[in-house]
XYZ file of C-alpha atoms in Angstrom:
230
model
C 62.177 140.446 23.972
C 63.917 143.582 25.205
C 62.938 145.856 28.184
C 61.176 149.125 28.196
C 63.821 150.919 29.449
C 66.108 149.410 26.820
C 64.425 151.869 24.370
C 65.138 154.790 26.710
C 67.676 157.492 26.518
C 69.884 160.420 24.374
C 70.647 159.569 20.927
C 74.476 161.198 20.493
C 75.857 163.729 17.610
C 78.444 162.397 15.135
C 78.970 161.075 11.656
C 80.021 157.421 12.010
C 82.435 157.150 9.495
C 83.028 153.260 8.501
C 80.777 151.618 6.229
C 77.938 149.276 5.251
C 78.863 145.454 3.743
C 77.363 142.191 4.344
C 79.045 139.793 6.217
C 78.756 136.407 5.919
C 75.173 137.338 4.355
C 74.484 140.130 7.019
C 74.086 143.521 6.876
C 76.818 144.547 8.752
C 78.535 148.675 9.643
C 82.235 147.769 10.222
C 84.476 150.414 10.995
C 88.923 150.426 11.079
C 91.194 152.829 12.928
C 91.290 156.122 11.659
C 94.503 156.627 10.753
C 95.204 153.042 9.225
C 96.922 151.629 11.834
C 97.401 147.311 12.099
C 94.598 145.923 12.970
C 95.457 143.508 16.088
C 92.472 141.928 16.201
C 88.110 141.855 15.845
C 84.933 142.990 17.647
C 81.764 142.120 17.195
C 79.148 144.369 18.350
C 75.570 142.802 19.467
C 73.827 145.845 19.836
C 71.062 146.579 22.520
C 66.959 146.500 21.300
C 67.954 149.974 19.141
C 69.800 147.882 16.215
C 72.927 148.048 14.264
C 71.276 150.849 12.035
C 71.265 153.211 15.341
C 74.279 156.021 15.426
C 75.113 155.182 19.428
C 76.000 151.846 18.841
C 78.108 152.850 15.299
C 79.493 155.604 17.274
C 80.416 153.236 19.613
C 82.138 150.734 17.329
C 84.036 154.104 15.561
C 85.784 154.438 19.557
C 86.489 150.845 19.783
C 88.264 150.816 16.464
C 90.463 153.894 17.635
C 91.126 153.264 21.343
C 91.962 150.096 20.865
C 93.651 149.157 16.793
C 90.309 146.588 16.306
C 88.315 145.855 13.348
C 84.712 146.741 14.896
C 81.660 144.778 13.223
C 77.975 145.640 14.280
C 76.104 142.932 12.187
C 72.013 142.755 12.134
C 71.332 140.160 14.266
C 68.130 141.839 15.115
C 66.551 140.335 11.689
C 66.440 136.838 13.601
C 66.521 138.340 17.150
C 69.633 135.994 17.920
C 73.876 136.004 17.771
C 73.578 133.234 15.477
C 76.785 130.813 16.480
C 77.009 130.114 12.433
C 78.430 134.102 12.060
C 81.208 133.660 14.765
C 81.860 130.176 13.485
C 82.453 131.610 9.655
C 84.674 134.439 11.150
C 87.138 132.320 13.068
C 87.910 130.153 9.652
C 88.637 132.843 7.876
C 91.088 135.322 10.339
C 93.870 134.570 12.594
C 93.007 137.778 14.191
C 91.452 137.274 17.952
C 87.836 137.552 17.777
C 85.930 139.397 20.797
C 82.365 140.289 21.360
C 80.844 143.162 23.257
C 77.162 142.982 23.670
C 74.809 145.813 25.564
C 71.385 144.916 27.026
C 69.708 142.120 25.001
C 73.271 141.394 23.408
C 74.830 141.225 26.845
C 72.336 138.251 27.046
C 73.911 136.671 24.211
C 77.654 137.562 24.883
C 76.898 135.452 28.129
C 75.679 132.478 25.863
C 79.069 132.744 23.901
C 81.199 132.652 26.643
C 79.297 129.168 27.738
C 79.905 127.624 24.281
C 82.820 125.569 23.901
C 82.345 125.030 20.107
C 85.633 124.811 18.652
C 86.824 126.263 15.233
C 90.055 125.111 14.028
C 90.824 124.455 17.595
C 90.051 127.391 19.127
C 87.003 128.669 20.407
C 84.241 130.790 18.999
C 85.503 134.238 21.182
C 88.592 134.383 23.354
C 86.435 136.728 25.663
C 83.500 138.964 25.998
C 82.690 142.267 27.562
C 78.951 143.595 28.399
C 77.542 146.497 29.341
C 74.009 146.457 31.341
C 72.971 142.997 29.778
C 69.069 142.510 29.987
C 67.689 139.385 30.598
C 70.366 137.510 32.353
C 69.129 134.469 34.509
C 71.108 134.635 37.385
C 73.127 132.564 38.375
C 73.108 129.825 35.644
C 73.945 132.199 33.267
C 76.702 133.279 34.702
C 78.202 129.788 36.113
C 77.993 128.341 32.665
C 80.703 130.519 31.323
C 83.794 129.165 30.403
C 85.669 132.178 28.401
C 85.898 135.128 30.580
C 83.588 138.467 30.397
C 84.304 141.651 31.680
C 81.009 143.274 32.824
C 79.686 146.994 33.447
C 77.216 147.530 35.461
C 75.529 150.616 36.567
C 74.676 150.705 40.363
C 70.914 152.488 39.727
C 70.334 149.591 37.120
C 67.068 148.459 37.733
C 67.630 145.222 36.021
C 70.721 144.191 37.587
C 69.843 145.303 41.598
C 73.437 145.585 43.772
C 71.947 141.954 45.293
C 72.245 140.748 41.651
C 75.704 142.035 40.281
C 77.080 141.409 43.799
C 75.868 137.471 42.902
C 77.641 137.930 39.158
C 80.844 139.720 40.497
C 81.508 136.765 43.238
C 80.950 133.808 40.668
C 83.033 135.569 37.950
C 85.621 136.235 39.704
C 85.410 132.469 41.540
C 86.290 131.288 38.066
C 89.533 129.266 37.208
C 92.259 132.190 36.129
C 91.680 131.087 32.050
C 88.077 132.014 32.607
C 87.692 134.460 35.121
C 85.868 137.331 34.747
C 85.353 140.678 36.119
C 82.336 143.210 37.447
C 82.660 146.998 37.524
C 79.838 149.132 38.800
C 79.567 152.947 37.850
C 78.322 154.885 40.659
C 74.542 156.835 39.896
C 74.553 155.116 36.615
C 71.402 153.635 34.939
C 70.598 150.723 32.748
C 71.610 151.590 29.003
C 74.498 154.611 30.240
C 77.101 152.581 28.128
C 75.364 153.446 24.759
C 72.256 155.903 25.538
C 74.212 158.193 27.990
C 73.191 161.957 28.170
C 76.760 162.733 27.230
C 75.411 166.777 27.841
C 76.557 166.245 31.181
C 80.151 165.849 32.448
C 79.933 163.122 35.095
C 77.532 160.896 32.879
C 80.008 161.185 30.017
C 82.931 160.424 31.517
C 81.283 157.077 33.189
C 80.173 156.073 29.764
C 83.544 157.146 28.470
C 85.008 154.733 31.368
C 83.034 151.881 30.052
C 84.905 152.094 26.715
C 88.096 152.140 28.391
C 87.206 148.604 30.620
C 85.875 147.381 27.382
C 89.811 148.039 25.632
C 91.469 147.503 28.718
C 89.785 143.668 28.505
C 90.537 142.626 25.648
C 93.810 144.245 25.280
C 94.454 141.694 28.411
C 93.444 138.931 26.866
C 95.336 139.380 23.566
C 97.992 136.550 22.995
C 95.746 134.198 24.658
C 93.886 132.684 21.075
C 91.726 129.638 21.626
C 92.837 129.084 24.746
């Protein structure tokens, strides 16, 4: 289950403007570049304890579309309160497109469990690599040293959750990794746990850490583009 403070924080002001479908059975908000440019590839979205319903996390997807020419899905994974492996697996038979996930709080829990399965889909693997922002519930350091696809991670340094002691642990084994899987750990000075989705964007310095995040999040998997299956 998800943490109190995981149901903390600002809910933001927009109109998310992609729409509702079901994919591969799920309800599912997917969302395209605004201005119809190529898509070069797909996110999935496992969204923190708030759901796929909530307008931060569709918000969210609507930025990742735009900063970064990706087809953004936010499925309802919280019906069965997993990332069932079966979604990812019917995705990757039927795209070309690389396929990364981005998971906040409770999802960052189950990006981490991606990026340690080594399933295989037409001979490549389920994600070619993950991003999280303040995941919830990690069990540090297996976790973390059973990753084999790399994961970018943002981290708040006032995250109670994730203590300097304990990202300090993540950072050195992520970026131990061989160079196909290594990852990477930024921390966002006075930043809490949830700023990447739940940030009180009314204030300058918290929005432009939170605005940060989405750029790492781009920045990663823009890196990792041409590098498929591994």
């Amino acid at each position: 289950m998800s943490c109190p403070e995981c149901f903390q924080g600002t809910i933001h002001i927009g109109q998310p403007r992609g729409k509702v479908t079901k994919l591969h059975g799920l309800d599912t908000y997917v969302t395209e570049p605004v201005d119809g440019r190529e898509v070069k590839g797909i996110i999935i979205i496992i969204p923190d304890a708030f759901g796929w319903v909530f307008i931060n996390n569709r918000l969210l997807a609507d930025h990742y579309a735009d900063k970064g020419d990706y087809r953004v899905y936010v499925p309802d994974f919280m019906a069965g309160w997993s990332a069932p492996l079966w979604l990812l697996d019917l995705v990757r038979k039927t795209t070309n497109l690389p396929i990364f996930a981005a998971g906040f709080c409770w999802g960052g829990k189950h990006v981490c469990l991606l990026a340690a399965d080594t399933s295989r889909v037409n001979g490549k693997l389920l994600i070619d690599a993950g991003f999280t922002g303040h995941p919830s519930l990690l069990k540090v350091p297996s976790d973390i040293e059973k990753m084999k696809i790399p994961v970018s991670f943002a981290i708040g340094d006032q995250d109670s959750h994730l203590p300097l002691e304990v990202s300090g642990n993540i950072k050195d084994i992520v970026e131990a990794k061989p160079e196909e899987q290594r990852g990477e750990v930024v921390l966002y000075k006075d930043c809490s746990h949830g700023f990447c989705v739940r940030a009180d964007i009314r204030f300058e310095e918290v929005a432009r850490q939170a605005e940060a995040a989405e750029d790492q999040c781009i920045q990663w998997y823009d890196k990792h583009l041409g590098t498929e299956g591994h």
